[in-house]
Tab-separated table of C-alpha atoms and ligand atoms in Angstrom:
chain	number	residue	atom	x	y	z
A	1	UNK	CA	12.138	39.223	2.810
A	2	UNK	CA	9.509	36.653	1.893
A	3	UNK	CA	10.673	33.084	2.332
A	4	UNK	CA	9.376	29.878	0.795
A	5	UNK	CA	9.924	26.466	2.374
A	6	UNK	CA	11.020	23.418	0.371
A	7	UNK	CA	10.345	20.038	1.929
A	8	UNK	CA	11.055	16.434	0.975
A	9	UNK	CA	10.085	13.456	3.149
A	10	UNK	CA	11.668	10.047	3.573
A	11	UNK	CA	9.018	7.781	5.084
A	12	UNK	CA	9.865	4.403	6.562
A	13	UNK	CA	6.933	2.035	6.245
A	14	UNK	CA	7.264	-1.068	8.398
A	15	UNK	CA	5.954	-3.906	6.259
A	16	UNK	CA	3.400	-6.176	7.925
A	17	UNK	CA	5.118	-9.491	7.237
A	18	UNK	CA	5.008	-12.277	9.834
A	19	UNK	CA	8.766	-12.820	9.765
A	20	UNK	CA	11.799	-10.609	9.141
A	21	UNK	CA	13.063	-9.582	5.751
A	22	UNK	CA	16.103	-11.895	5.752
A	23	UNK	CA	15.350	-14.415	8.524
A	24	UNK	CA	12.526	-16.508	9.932
A	25	UNK	CA	12.363	-14.653	13.285
A	26	UNK	CA	8.971	-13.221	14.239
A	27	UNK	CA	8.185	-9.525	13.788
A	28	UNK	CA	5.435	-9.507	16.461
A	29	UNK	CA	5.457	-6.280	18.498
A	30	UNK	CA	5.903	-6.218	22.257
A	31	UNK	CA	7.964	-9.354	23.005
A	32	UNK	CA	10.593	-9.527	25.775
A	33	UNK	CA	13.737	-7.617	24.689
A	34	UNK	CA	16.016	-9.733	22.476
A	35	UNK	CA	13.604	-12.688	22.417
A	36	UNK	CA	13.003	-12.314	18.673
A	37	UNK	CA	16.465	-11.866	17.211
A	38	UNK	CA	17.956	-14.974	15.596
A	39	UNK	CA	21.518	-15.651	14.464
A	40	UNK	CA	20.942	-13.840	11.149
A	41	UNK	CA	19.534	-10.739	12.866
A	42	UNK	CA	22.376	-10.776	15.388
A	43	UNK	CA	24.949	-10.818	12.592
A	44	UNK	CA	26.689	-13.933	13.877
A	45	UNK	CA	29.391	-15.228	11.547
A	46	UNK	CA	28.579	-17.991	9.093
A	47	UNK	CA	24.894	-17.230	8.578
A	48	UNK	CA	23.271	-16.138	5.324
A	49	UNK	CA	20.253	-13.914	4.650
A	50	UNK	CA	17.278	-15.333	2.742
A	51	UNK	CA	14.859	-12.817	1.222
A	52	UNK	CA	11.211	-12.813	2.367
A	53	UNK	CA	8.992	-12.959	-0.737
A	54	UNK	CA	6.030	-11.360	1.062
A	55	UNK	CA	8.079	-8.181	1.609
A	56	UNK	CA	8.858	-8.044	-2.113
A	57	UNK	CA	5.180	-8.428	-3.013
A	58	UNK	CA	4.234	-5.603	-0.604
A	59	UNK	CA	6.812	-3.247	-2.110
A	60	UNK	CA	5.498	-3.985	-5.611
A	61	UNK	CA	1.927	-3.447	-4.432
A	62	UNK	CA	2.845	-0.025	-3.081
A	63	UNK	CA	4.688	0.875	-6.292
A	64	UNK	CA	1.667	-0.049	-8.411
A	65	UNK	CA	-0.642	1.984	-6.172
A	66	UNK	CA	1.352	5.171	-6.831
A	67	UNK	CA	1.700	4.464	-10.550
A	68	UNK	CA	5.433	3.955	-10.187
A	69	UNK	CA	7.938	2.210	-12.353
A	70	UNK	CA	8.492	-1.327	-10.994
A	71	UNK	CA	12.076	-2.477	-11.474
A	72	UNK	CA	12.175	-6.178	-12.396
A	73	UNK	CA	15.859	-6.173	-11.539
A	74	UNK	CA	17.113	-4.539	-8.345
A	75	UNK	CA	20.088	-4.921	-6.054
A	76	UNK	CA	20.633	-5.139	-2.290
A	77	UNK	CA	23.557	-3.114	-0.991
A	78	UNK	CA	25.393	-2.870	2.283
A	79	UNK	CA	25.261	0.531	3.955
A	80	UNK	CA	28.186	0.507	6.348
A	81	UNK	CA	28.203	2.306	9.663
A	82	UNK	CA	28.876	1.520	13.283
A	83	UNK	CA	26.220	1.773	15.937
A	84	UNK	CA	25.574	-0.397	19.026
A	85	UNK	CA	22.123	-1.371	17.772
A	86	UNK	CA	23.538	-2.547	14.428
A	87	UNK	CA	25.510	-5.699	15.286
A	88	UNK	CA	26.545	-6.544	11.705
A	89	UNK	CA	28.175	-3.142	11.211
A	90	UNK	CA	26.077	-2.621	8.069
A	91	UNK	CA	22.436	-2.332	7.109
A	92	UNK	CA	21.151	-4.188	4.062
A	93	UNK	CA	19.387	-1.619	1.873
A	94	UNK	CA	19.026	-0.727	-1.793
A	95	UNK	CA	21.060	2.125	-3.193
A	96	UNK	CA	21.449	2.659	-6.935
A	97	UNK	CA	18.771	0.245	-8.127
A	98	UNK	CA	15.708	0.227	-5.860
A	99	UNK	CA	12.717	-2.063	-6.404
A	100	UNK	CA	10.327	0.872	-6.992
A	101	UNK	CA	11.217	3.831	-9.223
A	102	UNK	CA	9.477	7.162	-9.816
A	103	UNK	CA	5.769	7.557	-9.085
A	104	UNK	CA	3.416	10.190	-7.725
A	105	UNK	CA	0.782	10.908	-5.136
A	106	UNK	CA	-2.177	13.305	-5.377
A	107	UNK	CA	-3.158	15.413	-2.401
A	108	UNK	CA	-6.471	17.105	-1.750
A	109	UNK	CA	-5.677	20.008	0.566
A	110	UNK	CA	-8.065	21.782	2.880
A	111	UNK	CA	-9.956	24.278	0.769
A	112	UNK	CA	-10.184	21.836	-2.125
A	113	UNK	CA	-6.804	22.616	-3.696
A	114	UNK	CA	-5.080	19.706	-5.500
A	115	UNK	CA	-1.334	19.026	-5.296
A	116	UNK	CA	0.757	16.421	-7.061
A	117	UNK	CA	3.814	15.216	-5.133
A	118	UNK	CA	6.517	13.239	-6.903
A	119	UNK	CA	7.900	10.070	-5.335
A	120	UNK	CA	11.517	9.617	-6.353
A	121	UNK	CA	11.816	5.966	-5.354
A	122	UNK	CA	10.937	3.358	-2.756
A	123	UNK	CA	13.428	0.752	-1.646
A	124	UNK	CA	13.493	-2.289	0.616
A	125	UNK	CA	15.758	-2.395	3.631
A	126	UNK	CA	16.090	-3.926	7.067
A	127	UNK	CA	15.482	-2.047	10.299
A	128	UNK	CA	18.153	-1.718	12.997
A	129	UNK	CA	17.672	-2.515	16.686
A	130	UNK	CA	16.670	-0.091	19.379
A	131	UNK	CA	18.838	1.677	21.952
A	132	UNK	CA	17.006	2.142	25.233
A	133	UNK	CA	18.404	5.128	27.116
A	134	UNK	CA	15.892	5.575	29.902
A	135	UNK	CA	15.676	2.175	31.585
A	136	UNK	CA	19.044	1.683	33.304
A	137	UNK	CA	20.681	4.656	35.059
A	138	UNK	CA	24.026	5.471	33.469
A	139	UNK	CA	23.669	2.687	30.909
A	140	UNK	CA	22.077	2.098	27.533
A	141	UNK	CA	20.149	-1.089	26.830
A	142	UNK	CA	20.099	-2.685	23.390
A	143	UNK	CA	16.951	-4.449	22.162
A	144	UNK	CA	17.508	-6.258	18.883
A	145	UNK	CA	13.949	-7.518	18.375
A	146	UNK	CA	13.355	-4.944	15.658
A	147	UNK	CA	16.576	-5.814	13.841
A	148	UNK	CA	15.796	-7.163	10.382
A	149	UNK	CA	12.167	-5.994	10.342
A	150	UNK	CA	11.329	-5.182	6.701
A	151	UNK	CA	11.019	-1.506	5.813
A	152	UNK	CA	9.953	0.201	2.633
A	153	UNK	CA	11.617	3.615	2.515
A	154	UNK	CA	9.557	5.980	0.387
A	155	UNK	CA	11.546	9.029	-0.765
A	156	UNK	CA	9.668	12.047	-2.066
A	157	UNK	CA	10.817	14.759	-4.424
A	158	UNK	CA	11.375	18.139	-2.729
A	159	UNK	CA	7.863	19.089	-3.898
A	160	UNK	CA	6.170	20.282	-0.710
A	161	UNK	CA	6.027	23.959	0.176
A	162	UNK	CA	4.572	24.007	3.695
A	163	UNK	CA	4.323	21.895	6.828
A	164	UNK	CA	0.610	21.418	6.109
A	165	UNK	CA	1.394	19.926	2.694
A	166	UNK	CA	3.992	17.630	4.259
A	167	UNK	CA	1.429	16.371	6.784
A	168	UNK	CA	-1.161	15.825	4.036
A	169	UNK	CA	1.413	13.816	2.082
A	170	UNK	CA	2.401	11.747	5.159
A	171	UNK	CA	-1.289	11.049	5.826
A	172	UNK	CA	-1.797	10.008	2.210
A	173	UNK	CA	1.076	7.500	2.332
A	174	UNK	CA	-0.340	6.261	5.651
A	175	UNK	CA	-3.817	5.813	4.138
A	176	UNK	CA	-2.404	4.006	1.107
A	177	UNK	CA	-0.365	1.643	3.286
A	178	UNK	CA	-3.483	0.834	5.347
A	179	UNK	CA	-5.627	0.261	2.241
A	180	UNK	CA	-2.981	-2.003	0.741
A	181	UNK	CA	-2.617	-3.832	4.082
A	182	UNK	CA	1.164	-3.616	3.803
A	183	UNK	CA	1.543	-1.858	7.187
A	184	UNK	CA	-0.558	-1.735	10.353
A	185	UNK	CA	-0.136	2.051	10.357
A	186	UNK	CA	0.432	2.225	14.113
A	187	UNK	CA	2.491	5.389	14.465
A	188	UNK	CA	2.815	5.155	18.237
A	189	UNK	CA	4.513	1.766	17.892
A	190	UNK	CA	6.853	3.139	15.250
A	191	UNK	CA	5.264	1.339	12.288
A	192	UNK	CA	5.684	4.506	10.218
A	193	UNK	CA	8.433	7.057	10.822
A	194	UNK	CA	9.469	9.977	8.761
A	195	UNK	CA	12.586	12.065	8.189
A	196	UNK	CA	11.825	15.595	7.047
A	197	UNK	CA	14.285	17.460	4.799
A	198	UNK	CA	13.741	21.191	5.062
A	199	UNK	CA	15.251	24.215	3.338
A	200	UNK	CA	14.086	27.736	2.612
A	201	UNK	CA	14.655	30.154	-0.272
A	202	UNK	CA	13.532	33.682	-1.118
A	203	UNK	CA	10.184	33.596	-2.945
A	204	UNK	CA	10.874	33.676	-6.678
A	205	UNK	CA	14.326	32.051	-6.499
A	206	UNK	CA	14.709	28.899	-8.634
A	207	UNK	CA	17.561	27.120	-6.908
A	208	UNK	CA	17.153	25.367	-3.570
A	209	UNK	CA	18.807	26.460	-0.355
A	210	UNK	CA	20.935	24.232	1.897
A	211	UNK	CA	18.775	21.772	3.831
A	212	UNK	CA	18.716	20.059	7.173
A	213	UNK	CA	17.166	16.680	7.927
A	214	UNK	CA	14.977	16.112	10.988
A	215	UNK	CA	15.120	12.453	11.949
A	216	UNK	CA	12.552	9.945	13.069
A	217	UNK	CA	9.301	11.805	13.589
A	218	UNK	CA	6.452	9.452	14.412
A	219	UNK	CA	3.254	11.477	14.609
A	220	UNK	CA	1.320	13.699	12.193
A	221	UNK	CA	1.226	16.499	14.746
A	222	UNK	CA	4.976	16.364	15.363
A	223	UNK	CA	5.729	16.457	11.624
A	224	UNK	CA	3.830	19.708	11.345
A	225	UNK	CA	5.360	21.236	14.453
A	226	UNK	CA	8.913	20.083	13.756
A	227	UNK	CA	8.860	21.443	10.202
A	228	UNK	CA	7.343	24.780	11.203
A	229	UNK	CA	9.978	25.144	13.881
A	230	UNK	CA	12.787	24.301	11.535
A	231	UNK	CA	11.500	26.771	8.918
A	232	UNK	CA	11.402	29.532	11.529
A	233	UNK	CA	14.852	28.614	12.849
A	234	UNK	CA	16.329	28.775	9.340
A	235	UNK	CA	14.665	32.145	8.674
A	236	UNK	CA	16.157	33.474	11.916
A	237	UNK	CA	19.627	32.191	11.013
A	238	UNK	CA	19.571	33.658	7.494
A	239	UNK	CA	18.060	36.972	8.524
A	240	UNK	CA	20.827	37.388	11.101
A	241	UNK	CA	23.490	36.904	8.451
A	242	UNK	CA	24.160	33.256	9.332
A	243	UNK	CA	24.492	30.178	7.142
A	244	UNK	CA	22.491	26.944	7.154
A	245	UNK	CA	24.719	23.931	7.746
A	246	UNK	CA	23.891	20.592	6.186
A	247	UNK	CA	23.163	18.533	9.290
A	248	UNK	CA	20.918	15.995	10.946
A	249	UNK	CA	18.615	17.400	13.614
A	250	UNK	CA	16.368	15.880	16.216
A	251	UNK	CA	12.884	17.085	17.126
A	252	UNK	CA	12.203	17.229	20.861
A	253	UNK	CA	8.421	17.242	21.362
A	254	UNK	CA	8.740	18.103	25.066
A	255	UNK	CA	10.677	21.303	24.391
A	256	UNK	CA	9.040	21.761	20.961
A	257	UNK	CA	12.343	22.512	19.236
A	258	UNK	CA	14.814	20.901	16.852
A	259	UNK	CA	18.454	20.560	17.802
A	260	UNK	CA	21.583	19.454	16.041
A	261	UNK	CA	22.426	15.751	16.296
A	262	UNK	CA	25.388	15.414	13.974
A	263	UNK	CA	26.825	16.694	10.738
A	264	UNK	CA	25.112	15.114	7.741
A	265	UNK	CA	26.811	12.028	6.360
A	266	UNK	CA	27.103	11.989	2.598
A	267	UNK	CA	26.369	8.753	0.785
A	268	UNK	CA	30.104	8.236	0.142
A	269	UNK	CA	30.576	7.964	3.916
A	270	UNK	CA	28.566	4.745	3.911
A	271	UNK	CA	30.785	2.862	1.454
A	272	UNK	CA	27.788	1.291	-0.257
A	273	UNK	CA	28.493	-1.880	-2.212
A	274	UNK	CA	26.319	-4.762	-3.461
A	275	UNK	CA	25.801	-7.349	-0.723
A	276	UNK	CA	27.738	-10.435	-1.846
A	277	UNK	CA	25.452	-12.649	0.273
A	278	UNK	CA	22.389	-11.780	-1.814
A	279	UNK	CA	21.710	-12.291	-5.500
A	280	UNK	CA	20.171	-9.413	-7.427
A	281	UNK	CA	16.405	-9.408	-6.973
A	282	UNK	CA	14.825	-10.474	-10.264
A	283	UNK	CA	11.153	-11.211	-10.891
A	284	UNK	CA	8.864	-11.517	-13.875
A	285	UNK	CA	6.242	-9.257	-15.366
A	286	UNK	CA	3.731	-12.006	-14.524
A	287	UNK	CA	4.571	-11.677	-10.802
A	288	UNK	CA	3.822	-7.942	-11.063
A	289	UNK	CA	0.590	-8.478	-13.005
A	290	UNK	CA	-0.562	-10.993	-10.428
A	291	UNK	CA	-0.175	-8.345	-7.742
A	292	UNK	CA	-1.823	-5.676	-9.877
A	293	UNK	CA	-4.875	-7.919	-10.186
A	294	UNK	CA	-5.155	-8.028	-6.379
A	295	UNK	CA	-5.058	-4.256	-5.838
A	296	UNK	CA	-8.063	-3.107	-3.774
A	297	UNK	CA	-10.125	-0.008	-4.463
A	298	UNK	CA	-7.795	2.834	-3.396
A	299	UNK	CA	-8.712	5.921	-1.339
A	300	UNK	CA	-8.994	8.257	-4.331
A	301	UNK	CA	-11.253	5.906	-6.281
A	302	UNK	CA	-13.404	5.399	-3.228
A	303	UNK	CA	-13.661	9.130	-2.620
A	304	UNK	CA	-14.677	9.673	-6.223
A	305	UNK	CA	-17.295	6.920	-5.974
A	306	UNK	CA	-18.730	8.553	-2.851
A	307	UNK	CA	-18.978	11.892	-4.652
A	308	UNK	CA	-20.344	10.607	-7.941
A	309	UNK	CA	-22.449	7.547	-7.106
A	310	UNK	CA	-23.583	8.603	-3.624
A	311	UNK	CA	-23.679	12.385	-4.118
A	312	UNK	CA	-21.636	13.171	-1.000
A	313	UNK	CA	-19.739	16.463	-0.729
A	314	UNK	CA	-16.014	16.134	-1.427
A	315	UNK	CA	-15.341	16.989	2.216
A	316	UNK	CA	-17.525	14.120	3.478
A	317	UNK	CA	-16.154	11.766	0.841
A	318	UNK	CA	-12.549	12.553	1.793
A	319	UNK	CA	-13.287	12.235	5.507
A	320	UNK	CA	-14.913	8.818	5.085
A	321	UNK	CA	-12.516	7.318	2.551
A	322	UNK	CA	-9.309	8.247	4.340
A	323	UNK	CA	-9.302	5.249	6.683
A	324	UNK	CA	-10.343	1.919	5.125
A	325	UNK	CA	-12.012	0.784	8.365
A	326	UNK	CA	-14.165	3.925	8.459
A	327	UNK	CA	-15.000	3.532	4.776
A	328	UNK	CA	-15.984	-0.115	5.296
A	329	UNK	CA	-18.204	0.865	8.232
A	330	UNK	CA	-19.844	3.509	6.063
A	331	UNK	CA	-20.385	1.081	3.163
A	332	UNK	CA	-21.938	-1.473	5.522
A	333	UNK	CA	-24.279	1.155	6.989
A	334	UNK	CA	-25.409	2.358	3.559
A	335	UNK	CA	-25.970	-1.263	2.505
A	336	UNK	CA	-28.605	-1.497	5.254
A	337	UNK	CA	-30.366	1.888	4.972
A	338	UNK	CA	-29.594	3.100	1.424
A	339	UNK	CA	-29.219	6.650	2.743
A	340	UNK	CA	-25.637	7.809	2.162
A	341	UNK	CA	-26.021	11.370	3.410
A	342	UNK	CA	-27.623	10.328	6.718
A	343	UNK	CA	-25.041	7.561	7.175
A	344	UNK	CA	-22.247	10.087	6.643
A	345	UNK	CA	-23.835	12.529	9.106
A	346	UNK	CA	-24.210	9.935	11.841
A	347	UNK	CA	-20.732	8.439	11.379
A	348	UNK	CA	-18.961	11.814	11.199
A	349	UNK	CA	-21.078	13.288	14.005
A	350	UNK	CA	-22.536	11.159	16.806
A	351	UNK	CA	-20.415	8.082	16.206
A	352	UNK	CA	-17.111	9.945	15.785
A	353	UNK	CA	-17.789	11.831	19.024
A	354	UNK	CA	-18.445	8.614	20.939
A	355	UNK	CA	-15.353	6.899	19.516
A	356	UNK	CA	-13.170	9.935	20.204
A	357	UNK	CA	-14.323	10.220	23.761
A	358	UNK	CA	-13.722	6.553	24.519
A	359	UNK	CA	-10.523	6.550	22.410
A	360	UNK	CA	-11.861	3.638	20.379
A	361	UNK	CA	-11.073	2.467	16.888
A	362	UNK	CA	-14.110	2.232	14.613
A	363	UNK	CA	-13.538	-1.531	14.386
A	364	UNK	CA	-14.379	-1.609	18.121
A	365	UNK	CA	-17.461	0.595	17.758
A	366	UNK	CA	-20.151	-0.164	20.352
A	367	UNK	CA	-22.795	0.495	17.675
A	368	UNK	CA	-22.546	-1.808	14.655
A	369	UNK	CA	-23.113	-0.673	11.048
A	370	UNK	CA	-26.225	-2.926	10.974
A	371	UNK	CA	-27.661	-1.165	14.022
A	372	UNK	CA	-26.859	2.280	12.687
A	373	UNK	CA	-28.335	1.368	9.298
A	374	UNK	CA	-31.577	0.159	10.918
A	375	UNK	CA	-31.765	3.275	13.052
A	376	UNK	CA	-31.515	5.433	9.917
A	377	UNK	CA	-34.163	3.306	8.205
A	378	UNK	CA	-36.551	3.937	11.108
A	379	UNK	CA	-35.734	7.634	11.017
A	380	UNK	CA	-36.473	7.732	7.293
A	381	UNK	CA	-39.801	5.904	7.542
A	382	UNK	CA	-41.012	8.210	10.309
A	383	UNK	CA	-40.973	5.666	13.142
A	384	UNK	CA	-38.325	7.762	14.929
A	385	UNK	CA	-38.013	11.516	15.292
A	386	UNK	CA	-34.530	13.050	15.286
A	387	UNK	CA	-34.824	13.345	19.058
A	388	UNK	CA	-35.852	9.729	19.726
A	389	UNK	CA	-33.235	8.570	17.204
A	390	UNK	CA	-30.572	10.134	19.433
A	391	UNK	CA	-32.071	8.429	22.490
A	392	UNK	CA	-32.000	5.134	20.623
A	393	UNK	CA	-28.387	5.708	19.541
A	394	UNK	CA	-27.363	6.225	23.167
A	395	UNK	CA	-29.166	3.046	24.171
A	396	UNK	CA	-27.467	1.073	21.394
A	397	UNK	CA	-24.090	1.946	22.872
A	398	UNK	CA	-24.711	-0.368	25.799
A	399	UNK	CA	-27.454	-2.611	24.439
A	400	UNK	CA	-26.986	-5.254	21.793
A	401	UNK	CA	-30.701	-5.686	21.126
A	402	UNK	CA	-32.360	-5.430	17.703
A	403	UNK	CA	-33.199	-1.853	16.799
A	404	UNK	CA	-36.929	-2.579	16.380
A	405	UNK	CA	-37.065	-4.394	19.708
A	406	UNK	CA	-35.396	-1.470	21.481
A	407	UNK	CA	-37.800	0.993	19.887
A	408	UNK	CA	-40.661	-1.033	21.409
A	409	UNK	CA	-39.150	-1.561	24.850
A	410	UNK	CA	-38.033	2.064	25.185
A	411	UNK	CA	-41.342	3.270	23.757
A	412	UNK	CA	-39.674	5.513	21.188
A	413	UNK	CA	-42.201	5.276	18.352
A	414	UNK	CA	-43.096	8.637	16.930
A	415	UNK	CA	-46.763	9.536	17.588
A	416	UNK	CA	-48.737	9.767	14.403
A	417	UNK	CA	-52.262	9.284	15.737
A	418	UNK	CA	-53.611	12.707	14.745
A	419	UNK	CA	-56.602	12.489	17.097
A	420	UNK	CA	-54.331	12.051	20.078
A	421	UNK	CA	-52.022	14.838	18.877
A	422	UNK	CA	-54.943	17.183	18.336
A	423	UNK	CA	-56.122	16.822	21.915
A	424	UNK	CA	-52.606	17.540	23.155
A	425	UNK	CA	-52.486	20.690	20.958
A	426	UNK	CA	-55.880	21.736	22.399
A	427	UNK	CA	-54.536	21.269	25.888
A	428	UNK	CA	-51.381	23.326	25.207
A	429	UNK	CA	-53.499	26.124	23.703
A	430	UNK	CA	-55.841	26.120	26.694
A	431	UNK	CA	-52.877	26.247	29.087
A	432	UNK	CA	-51.301	29.275	27.350
A	433	UNK	CA	-54.076	31.743	26.540
A	434	UNK	CA	-51.844	34.858	26.511
A	435	UNK	CA	-49.393	33.369	23.998
A	436	UNK	CA	-52.285	32.048	21.939
A	437	UNK	CA	-53.724	35.564	21.741
A	438	UNK	CA	-50.402	36.933	20.468
A	439	UNK	CA	-50.060	34.119	17.960
A	440	UNK	CA	-53.515	34.831	16.594
A	441	UNK	CA	-52.498	38.491	16.455
A	442	UNK	CA	-49.767	37.594	13.979
A	443	UNK	CA	-46.725	36.957	16.170
A	444	UNK	CA	-45.547	33.955	14.100
A	445	UNK	CA	-42.477	33.432	16.241
A	446	UNK	CA	-44.743	31.885	18.885
A	447	UNK	CA	-45.498	28.940	16.614
A	448	UNK	CA	-42.191	27.442	17.687
A	449	UNK	CA	-43.161	27.852	21.325
A	450	UNK	CA	-46.364	25.836	20.828
A	451	UNK	CA	-44.599	23.102	18.858
A	452	UNK	CA	-41.999	22.958	21.623
A	453	UNK	CA	-44.667	22.539	24.312
A	454	UNK	CA	-46.267	19.668	22.395
A	455	UNK	CA	-42.893	17.990	21.875
A	456	UNK	CA	-42.245	18.297	25.591
A	457	UNK	CA	-45.568	16.730	26.556
A	458	UNK	CA	-45.001	13.857	24.122
A	459	UNK	CA	-41.365	13.387	25.218
A	460	UNK	CA	-40.151	14.143	21.739
A	461	UNK	CA	-42.289	11.486	20.120
A	462	UNK	CA	-44.605	13.758	18.145
A	463	UNK	CA	-43.799	14.483	14.541
A	464	UNK	CA	-42.968	18.235	14.610
A	465	UNK	CA	-44.104	18.663	11.003
A	466	UNK	CA	-47.505	17.197	11.842
A	467	UNK	CA	-47.794	19.254	15.042
A	468	UNK	CA	-47.104	22.373	13.000
A	469	UNK	CA	-49.905	21.560	10.606
A	470	UNK	CA	-52.399	20.821	13.376
A	471	UNK	CA	-51.658	24.128	15.133
A	472	UNK	CA	-52.024	26.077	11.879
A	473	UNK	CA	-55.327	24.414	11.077
A	474	UNK	CA	-56.625	25.269	14.548
A	475	UNK	CA	-55.689	28.913	14.141
B	501	LIG	P1	20.354	11.952	0.921
B	501	LIG	O1	21.212	11.091	0.074
B	501	LIG	O2	21.097	12.939	1.704
B	501	LIG	O3	19.339	11.219	1.731
B	501	LIG	P2	18.546	12.569	-1.211
B	501	LIG	O4	18.955	13.210	-2.461
B	501	LIG	O5	18.227	11.130	-1.207
B	501	LIG	O6	19.601	12.905	-0.116
B	501	LIG	O7	17.277	13.361	-0.685
B	501	LIG	C1	16.707	13.056	0.523
B	501	LIG	C2	15.449	13.865	0.661
B	501	LIG	O8	15.740	15.241	0.724
B	501	LIG	C3	14.465	13.696	-0.484
B	501	LIG	O9	13.176	13.509	0.055
B	501	LIG	C4	14.557	15.017	-1.223
B	501	LIG	O10	13.295	15.376	-1.782
B	501	LIG	C5	14.900	15.985	-0.130
B	501	LIG	N1	15.614	17.175	-0.563
B	501	LIG	C6	16.631	17.243	-1.446
B	501	LIG	N2	17.052	18.505	-1.579
B	501	LIG	C7	16.299	19.282	-0.766
B	501	LIG	C8	16.245	20.673	-0.445
B	501	LIG	N3	17.098	21.552	-0.963
B	501	LIG	N4	15.330	21.090	0.445
B	501	LIG	C9	14.481	20.227	1.013
B	501	LIG	N5	14.481	18.916	0.748
B	501	LIG	C10	15.384	18.433	-0.120
B	502	LIG	MG1	18.357	9.624	2.741
């Protein structure tokens, strides 16, 4: 039987506000456990939540960026459940009327295929605390610093059909959140987590199969692996006559498997009701329009600009526009050298390799966009050869000097004095009489040998094009 996967993601985006969603406590990452939980976060009696306006503005910004319906009237509800890291006994969330309604996201898949993924809704909620199981033998520690951190939960339609599509969608939401500056995007610190809902059905069947939900995956690689595993597990179960149970599963990256955590709660289990401590959230059209006016250029628009105005391939354009910091670096480089294709090549090649190796963010690049732009300018005007440009690039990694100064001090200027080059060509010909004979006899392949010898003697500073011409004229 041929099976098709059906996948829907719920992505929790941690909003980059300074304080919590309903209290003034700091959201800064990495503080001493329980140093940043105030009376409101702790759920002490007699305190009242006060909504953080910045979180509201960020949710609206996201909604506008995916062309979603913005609900001017929405409601905060209590989602009731017991857990040690949830001191109030309920989480404040939005249930029937979320702040952001239906929208959509476009994906460009590898191979150039386009996919449109529906977003059902996005709602505001508070995060719970953290249970720490591996610090105290036989005990669990509770850290409530994260309690009350604002989250935007983005729920997709069950529109994805493979793990690769799910990863592309997750990456797209990640890129959007970074562009909009509503989230720092740090997956390792848990700033974006995703729950993957997975089911399978025979190819050609219209109705969906029963699904499972894999909780709390926090890396692109794990999303792909967890979903592929779950698809295979479900195929095995069904092909052996079994039944898929609606349940919540956990992905274990060490064992590379998913395992059952608990039966799936249905929404009725949570006894949702409007939080009597909070008024409905109401804002004006003008508030929304104000935010719309501040929207930055988004990844798709940037990618299109790179293709159309700068004539980059769609692969290069997608690569560069995905991360706003990379795109800004690229723009700054092109502003200096006006050569988009070369800038793309250097950033995606040499620079990416250096950053990867040193595990550096592009914002911490040892070579600045100004330096790279000047290097490309000197390559374009013939001062540098491709070989000496690489030498210069390596030097720039540890040297902050001006590009032109470094070219002088390292003696990297390409030789263009044709008299000097001619005498070097004469010397190489005199030193290699046998090869010269063959070349004269028509063995054109040996041209490369002679050019190579000249390049070697000039330490890569000769212009290979010019050397070629001189050799030909001498023949
Ligand atoms: P719940 O209330 O259990 O969270 P929702 O209806 O909100 O359920 O859906 C949660 C997620 O599950 C959504 O992203 C949705 O696209 C996805 N989903 C729903 N049905 C299926 C299915 N049959 N297979 C895979 N994903 C599904
Ligand atoms: Mg859900």
